[in-house]
Short mmCIF file of C-alpha atoms and ligand atoms in Angstrom, two decimals:
data_model
loop_
_atom_site.label_atom_id
_atom_site.label_comp_id
_atom_site.label_asym_id
_atom_site.label_seq_id
_atom_site.Cartn_x
_atom_site.Cartn_y
_atom_site.Cartn_z
CA MET L 1 10.20 9.94 45.38
CA ILE L 2 11.29 6.16 44.19
CA ARG L 3 14.71 5.58 45.65
CA THR L 4 16.37 2.47 46.65
CA PRO L 5 19.98 1.51 48.74
CA LEU L 6 21.19 1.39 44.71
CA CYS L 7 21.10 5.25 44.01
CA GLU L 8 23.32 5.41 46.75
CA LEU L 9 25.67 2.45 45.85
CA LEU L 10 25.98 4.08 42.22
CA GLY L 11 25.54 7.73 42.90
CA ILE L 12 22.10 8.23 41.05
CA GLU L 13 19.15 10.10 41.75
CA TYR L 14 16.41 7.05 40.25
CA PRO L 15 17.10 3.50 40.24
CA ILE L 16 16.97 3.22 36.36
CA VAL L 17 19.81 1.54 33.98
CA GLN L 18 20.35 2.28 30.57
CA GLY L 19 21.71 -1.55 29.37
CA GLY L 20 24.79 -1.26 27.31
CA MET L 21 24.25 -2.07 23.87
CA ALA L 22 26.46 -2.28 20.99
CA TRP L 23 26.20 0.00 18.66
CA VAL L 24 23.26 1.55 20.23
CA GLY L 25 23.89 2.52 23.59
CA THR L 26 26.15 5.03 22.06
CA ALA L 27 27.84 8.21 24.26
CA GLU L 28 25.01 10.86 23.20
CA LEU L 29 22.19 8.38 25.38
CA VAL L 30 24.72 7.17 27.60
CA ALA L 31 25.07 10.81 28.92
CA ALA L 32 21.17 11.72 27.86
CA VAL L 33 20.17 8.94 30.61
CA SER L 34 23.13 9.83 33.41
CA ASN L 35 22.54 13.91 33.15
CA ALA L 36 18.67 12.66 33.72
CA GLY L 37 19.34 10.81 37.37
CA GLY L 38 19.54 7.46 35.33
CA LEU L 39 22.59 5.14 35.44
CA GLY L 40 24.07 5.77 31.51
CA THR L 41 25.89 3.02 30.25
CA ALA L 42 28.54 2.58 26.93
CA GLY L 43 28.36 -0.58 25.16
CA GLY L 44 32.16 -1.95 25.24
CA GLY L 45 30.45 -4.95 22.12
CA ASN L 46 34.02 -6.04 20.71
CA ALA L 47 35.08 -2.62 19.77
CA SER L 48 39.32 -1.60 20.14
CA PRO L 49 40.46 -0.21 23.39
CA GLU L 50 41.19 2.81 21.87
CA GLU L 51 37.63 3.26 20.77
CA VAL L 52 36.61 2.85 24.10
CA ALA L 53 39.13 4.45 25.89
CA ARG L 54 37.52 7.51 22.82
CA GLU L 55 33.50 6.43 23.75
CA VAL L 56 34.64 6.93 27.28
CA ARG L 57 36.25 10.20 26.93
CA LEU L 58 33.33 11.61 24.65
CA VAL L 59 30.38 10.97 27.87
CA ARG L 60 32.99 12.88 30.29
CA GLY L 61 32.89 15.33 27.57
CA LEU L 62 28.23 15.07 27.77
CA THR L 63 27.76 14.43 31.51
CA ASP L 64 29.87 15.33 35.11
CA LYS L 65 27.34 12.48 36.21
CA PRO L 66 27.94 8.25 37.56
CA PHE L 67 28.16 6.48 33.97
CA GLY L 68 28.99 2.86 33.56
CA LEU L 69 30.80 0.79 30.80
CA ASN L 70 29.61 -2.73 28.95
CA ILE L 71 32.93 -4.85 28.73
CA PRO L 72 31.30 -8.69 27.30
CA LEU L 73 34.66 -10.35 28.91
CA ALA L 74 33.36 -13.16 27.09
CA ILE L 75 33.26 -11.37 23.76
CA SER L 76 35.93 -9.50 23.38
CA GLU L 77 39.12 -9.75 22.06
CA TYR L 78 40.20 -7.35 24.16
CA ALA L 79 39.42 -8.06 27.50
CA ASP L 80 42.23 -7.89 29.48
CA GLU L 81 43.37 -4.56 27.76
CA ILE L 82 40.22 -2.90 27.97
CA VAL L 83 40.52 -4.36 31.87
CA GLY L 84 43.43 -1.90 32.17
CA LEU L 85 42.11 1.16 30.37
CA CYS L 86 39.14 1.24 32.80
CA ILE L 87 41.93 1.36 35.47
CA GLU L 88 44.16 4.27 34.04
CA GLU L 89 41.15 6.01 32.34
CA GLY L 90 39.88 5.86 36.36
CA VAL L 91 36.04 4.32 35.23
CA GLU L 92 33.89 4.35 38.37
CA ILE L 93 31.67 1.68 36.77
CA VAL L 94 32.04 -1.88 34.65
CA VAL L 95 29.31 -4.10 33.82
CA ILE L 96 31.12 -6.80 32.71
CA GLY L 97 28.70 -9.78 30.70
CA ALA L 98 30.40 -13.22 31.47
CA TRP L 99 30.58 -16.59 32.48
CA ARG L 100 34.05 -16.93 32.34
CA PRO L 101 35.13 -14.01 35.05
CA GLY L 102 39.02 -14.63 34.55
CA ASN L 103 40.83 -12.54 37.23
CA HIS L 104 38.86 -9.14 36.15
CA ILE L 105 36.38 -8.73 38.53
CA ALA L 106 39.28 -8.81 41.07
CA ARG L 107 41.57 -6.84 39.56
CA LEU L 108 38.92 -4.39 38.57
CA LYS L 109 38.03 -4.32 42.45
CA GLU L 110 41.45 -3.49 43.63
CA ALA L 111 41.49 -0.64 41.50
CA GLY L 112 38.11 -0.09 43.71
CA ILE L 113 35.74 0.75 40.59
CA THR L 114 32.78 -0.87 41.01
CA VAL L 115 31.36 -3.88 39.66
CA MET L 116 28.02 -4.88 38.18
CA SER L 117 27.22 -7.77 36.21
CA VAL L 118 24.99 -9.55 33.55
CA VAL L 119 22.95 -13.26 34.71
CA SER L 120 20.42 -15.30 33.76
CA SER L 121 20.87 -17.65 36.53
CA VAL L 122 20.22 -18.19 39.96
CA ALA L 123 24.12 -20.75 39.62
CA LEU L 124 26.12 -17.72 37.31
CA ALA L 125 24.42 -14.68 39.80
CA LYS L 126 26.20 -17.06 42.91
CA ARG L 127 29.00 -17.21 41.43
CA LEU L 128 29.28 -14.27 40.82
CA GLU L 129 28.68 -12.69 43.72
CA ARG L 130 31.25 -15.04 45.40
CA GLN L 131 33.81 -13.29 42.86
CA GLY L 132 33.02 -10.18 44.65
CA VAL L 133 30.35 -8.00 42.03
CA ASP L 134 28.33 -5.24 43.59
CA VAL L 135 25.48 -5.49 41.73
CA LEU L 136 23.62 -7.64 39.59
CA ILE L 137 21.37 -7.01 36.44
CA ALA L 138 19.49 -9.98 36.24
CA GLU L 139 17.96 -10.36 32.78
CA GLY L 140 15.09 -12.38 31.12
CA MET L 141 15.06 -13.99 28.23
CA GLU L 142 12.58 -11.18 26.89
CA SER L 143 15.23 -9.04 26.25
CA GLY L 144 16.84 -7.71 22.82
CA GLY L 145 19.97 -8.65 22.03
CA HIS L 146 22.26 -11.95 24.04
CA ILE L 147 19.89 -13.36 25.96
CA GLY L 148 19.34 -16.30 28.61
CA ASP L 149 16.34 -18.78 28.89
CA VAL L 150 14.78 -17.88 32.08
CA ALA L 151 11.88 -15.35 32.09
CA THR L 152 11.67 -11.70 34.27
CA MET L 153 9.16 -12.62 36.27
CA PRO L 154 11.12 -16.23 37.38
CA LEU L 155 14.41 -15.27 37.53
CA ILE L 156 14.23 -11.87 39.35
CA PRO L 157 12.69 -13.67 42.80
CA GLN L 158 14.93 -15.95 42.58
CA VAL L 159 18.44 -14.49 42.00
CA VAL L 160 17.14 -11.63 44.69
CA ASP L 161 16.85 -14.76 47.36
CA ALA L 162 19.72 -16.29 47.00
CA VAL L 163 22.24 -13.68 46.47
CA GLY L 164 22.68 -10.10 49.39
CA VAL L 165 23.78 -8.09 46.96
CA PRO L 166 21.60 -5.53 44.89
CA VAL L 167 19.39 -6.94 41.86
CA VAL L 168 18.11 -4.60 39.23
CA ALA L 169 15.64 -6.14 36.56
CA ALA L 170 15.99 -6.25 32.53
CA GLY L 171 14.16 -7.95 30.55
CA GLY L 172 10.71 -6.76 29.34
CA ILE L 173 10.99 -3.28 31.71
CA ALA L 174 9.18 -0.13 29.33
CA ASP L 175 7.28 1.75 32.09
CA GLY L 176 6.24 2.86 35.63
CA ARG L 177 3.95 -0.88 35.31
CA GLY L 178 7.32 -2.73 34.96
CA LEU L 179 9.63 -0.43 37.57
CA VAL L 180 6.89 -1.26 40.37
CA ALA L 181 6.62 -5.00 38.97
CA ALA L 182 10.11 -5.79 39.68
CA LEU L 183 10.61 -3.43 42.44
CA ALA L 184 7.90 -6.02 43.70
CA LEU L 185 10.08 -8.84 43.05
CA GLY L 186 12.78 -7.57 44.96
CA ALA L 187 14.42 -5.62 42.61
CA GLN L 188 16.37 -2.12 43.77
CA GLY L 189 15.97 -1.16 40.31
CA ILE L 190 15.57 -1.97 36.17
CA GLN L 191 17.66 -2.08 33.30
CA MET L 192 15.86 -1.05 29.84
CA GLY L 193 17.50 -1.53 26.27
CA THR L 194 14.49 -1.70 24.20
CA ARG L 195 12.50 1.34 25.60
CA PHE L 196 15.93 3.01 25.25
CA ILE L 197 16.95 2.80 21.48
CA CYS L 198 13.35 5.18 20.86
CA THR L 199 14.80 8.02 22.57
CA THR L 200 15.76 11.57 20.83
CA GLU L 201 19.16 10.76 22.38
CA CYS L 202 19.69 7.45 20.96
CA THR L 203 22.28 8.00 17.35
CA VAL L 204 20.41 4.70 15.89
CA HIS L 205 19.14 5.01 11.95
CA GLU L 206 15.86 6.63 12.36
CA ASN L 207 14.78 3.07 10.76
CA TYR L 208 15.17 1.04 13.83
CA LYS L 209 13.47 3.02 15.79
CA GLN L 210 10.96 3.07 13.22
CA ALA L 211 11.14 -1.26 13.06
CA ILE L 212 10.76 -1.12 16.91
CA ILE L 213 7.49 1.30 17.05
CA LYS L 214 6.01 -0.63 14.46
CA ALA L 215 6.45 -3.98 16.32
CA LYS L 216 3.51 -5.96 18.20
CA ASP L 217 3.90 -8.07 21.76
CA ARG L 218 5.37 -11.00 19.09
CA SER L 219 7.36 -9.48 16.48
CA THR L 220 10.66 -10.26 17.93
CA MET L 221 12.20 -14.39 17.72
CA THR L 222 15.17 -16.21 18.59
CA THR L 223 18.05 -17.11 16.42
CA GLY L 224 21.71 -18.52 17.69
CA HIS L 225 20.22 -21.45 19.84
CA SER L 226 22.61 -24.01 17.57
CA LEU L 227 25.67 -21.87 18.53
CA GLY L 228 24.67 -21.30 22.09
CA HIS L 229 23.73 -17.77 22.96
CA PRO L 230 20.32 -17.61 21.37
CA VAL L 231 20.19 -13.25 20.51
CA ARG L 232 16.12 -12.10 20.59
CA ALA L 233 15.85 -9.66 17.32
CA LEU L 234 12.67 -8.22 15.61
CA ARG L 235 11.33 -10.74 12.91
CA ASN L 236 12.53 -9.52 9.71
CA PRO L 237 14.20 -11.51 6.32
CA MET L 238 17.35 -11.67 8.14
CA VAL L 239 16.88 -13.39 11.17
CA HIS L 240 14.29 -15.98 8.47
CA GLU L 241 17.50 -16.61 7.15
CA PHE L 242 19.84 -17.15 9.82
CA GLU L 243 16.69 -19.98 11.20
CA GLU L 244 17.01 -21.43 7.80
CA LEU L 245 20.97 -21.45 7.62
CA GLU L 246 20.59 -23.13 11.56
CA ARG L 247 17.90 -25.81 10.15
CA ARG L 248 19.95 -27.62 7.69
CA GLY L 249 22.69 -27.78 9.98
CA VAL L 250 25.06 -25.70 7.84
CA THR L 251 28.61 -24.95 9.63
CA GLU L 252 29.15 -23.11 12.83
CA GLN L 253 31.36 -21.20 11.04
CA GLU L 254 29.19 -20.45 8.28
CA ILE L 255 26.36 -19.33 10.44
CA ILE L 256 28.90 -16.77 12.80
CA GLU L 257 30.13 -15.55 9.58
CA PHE L 258 26.41 -15.29 7.83
CA GLY L 259 25.66 -13.30 11.61
CA THR L 260 28.82 -11.03 11.46
CA GLY L 261 27.98 -7.50 10.55
CA LYS L 262 24.48 -7.69 10.62
CA LEU L 263 23.96 -5.64 13.70
CA LYS L 264 25.73 -2.83 12.92
CA LEU L 265 23.87 -2.98 9.44
CA ALA L 266 20.58 -2.59 11.35
CA ALA L 267 22.16 0.59 13.29
CA ILE L 268 24.76 2.69 11.71
CA GLY L 269 23.43 0.93 8.08
CA GLY L 270 19.32 1.48 8.95
CA ASP L 271 19.06 -1.72 6.91
CA VAL L 272 16.19 -3.39 8.91
CA ILE L 273 15.81 -6.01 6.32
CA ASN L 274 19.34 -7.41 5.86
CA GLY L 275 20.51 -6.39 9.22
CA SER L 276 20.19 -7.84 12.45
CA VAL L 277 17.26 -5.39 14.62
CA MET L 278 18.23 -6.36 18.08
CA ALA L 279 14.68 -5.85 20.73
CA GLY L 280 13.06 -7.25 23.08
CA GLN L 281 9.43 -8.71 23.39
CA ILE L 282 8.42 -5.32 25.04
CA ALA L 283 8.90 -3.76 21.87
CA GLY L 284 5.31 -3.87 21.44
CA MET L 285 5.01 -1.43 23.58
CA VAL L 286 6.90 1.06 22.94
CA ASN L 287 5.33 3.82 20.50
CA ASP L 288 7.15 7.12 20.85
CA ILE L 289 10.31 8.74 20.28
CA VAL L 290 10.73 11.10 23.44
CA PRO L 291 14.11 13.04 25.38
CA VAL L 292 15.53 10.83 27.61
CA LYS L 293 14.29 12.79 30.41
CA GLU L 294 10.91 13.11 30.05
CA LEU L 295 11.28 8.84 29.32
CA ILE L 296 13.13 8.91 32.79
CA GLU L 297 10.35 11.68 34.92
CA ARG L 298 7.43 9.33 33.12
CA ILE L 299 8.35 6.36 34.42
CA VAL L 300 8.71 7.18 38.32
CA ALA L 301 6.01 9.40 38.09
CA GLU L 302 3.19 6.72 36.32
CA ALA L 303 5.63 4.33 39.25
CA GLU L 304 4.40 6.41 41.98
CA GLU L 305 0.94 6.66 40.78
CA ILE L 306 0.74 3.14 40.63
CA ILE L 307 2.55 2.59 44.03
CA GLY L 308 -0.44 4.71 45.70
CA GLN L 309 -3.43 3.15 44.31
CA LEU L 310 -1.93 -0.09 45.07
CA GLN L 311 -2.21 1.14 48.82
CA GLY L 312 -5.83 0.66 48.12
CA VAL L 313 -6.00 -2.97 47.15
CA VAL L 314 -5.05 -3.52 51.24
CA SER L 315 -7.92 -3.68 53.26
C1 FMN J 1 20.27 -3.29 20.45
C2 FMN J 1 20.71 -4.18 21.91
C3 FMN J 1 21.92 -3.86 21.55
C4 FMN J 1 22.08 -4.99 22.99
N1 FMN J 1 23.98 -5.27 23.67
C5 FMN J 1 24.29 -5.47 24.06
C6 FMN J 1 25.66 -5.15 24.67
O1 FMN J 1 26.42 -5.73 24.06
N2 FMN J 1 26.13 -5.72 26.51
C7 FMN J 1 25.22 -6.34 26.75
O2 FMN J 1 25.59 -6.49 28.28
N3 FMN J 1 23.87 -6.31 26.94
C8 FMN J 1 22.93 -5.89 25.57
N4 FMN J 1 21.67 -5.67 25.15
C9 FMN J 1 20.95 -6.24 26.33
C10 FMN J 1 20.24 -4.77 27.14
O3 FMN J 1 21.84 -4.18 27.99
C11 FMN J 1 19.77 -5.12 28.03
O4 FMN J 1 19.73 -5.27 29.27
C12 FMN J 1 17.90 -4.96 27.54
O5 FMN J 1 18.28 -4.66 25.99
C13 FMN J 1 17.06 -4.86 28.00
O6 FMN J 1 16.20 -6.13 27.67
P1 FMN J 1 14.95 -4.80 26.88
O7 FMN J 1 14.87 -4.82 25.88
O8 FMN J 1 13.72 -5.73 27.16
O9 FMN J 1 14.95 -3.64 27.49
C14 FMN J 1 21.14 -4.58 23.71
C15 FMN J 1 20.44 -5.44 23.58
C16 FMN J 1 20.16 -4.71 22.39
C17 FMN J 1 18.37 -4.41 21.96
#
């Protein structure tokens, strides 16, 4: 049985977190992960407080297990209201994605909420620990969605060495080998995004899932560097056009307008040509669509087997 202190802290059975994913990590997926013993996380994206409240209630209707709510503080225009809503609704775990958290962490902590934060550097990890974050999710640049510029392998041990709070490893993990590697690097658990998209309970459009299934190791690329917020997605005509706009040096406003709504177009509309199919480099290793419970149990069983085999390496 793979258990770490993170399991006690979050009230979960397995140290496996489903990362918040705007438009993709809907209530069905979140509840399925929590019901299977992991931690599901609802993706707030830039949704309004009313939409977020509805999502929280939907998840509550599907599970009585702990789950998290992801608030991208840096981009959400409703950050203040959503923090208030978490407090009113009694949300137990909030995952913030922020480089300027303001006084939000203090407000959440005063309300007794466990605060987790996604970080992509040692400096940010240290700053957020000082501000009272309970768990840091160190996310490498292999990840799908918005990324930093350090890869998972060097990032995890450096963050682990720099902070005292539990660290969860994210980026490029999809199976038991990844879980064992993350634990070996000093993390107390893993967060996956891309792998959880290809599950029965994920409500994303079937075309999105099939695009990930077809992907190979080099199928993703990054855009948005000119905006300072790079994003990793599967290569398709949309990202090539995005790249071309950046190369031509069009205005920031034009690039933002071009990119707006593209994830929704792929995730809900199923347009994987003109939409943004955000996914990580691990997409090349995702080859099936399985129920969440089966996936989590498979990862844990595989990790236990590997740990057993590794004993034999030591003579
Ligand atoms: C489609 C998609 C949407 C995402 N949206 C968010 C988001 O809204 N907030 C966030 O903090 N992370 C977001 N992420 C990152 C994931 O939560 C997770 O950390 C990441 O996918 C882990 O790397 P992996 O894709 O290699 O598993 C997103 C990732 C994907 C693939």
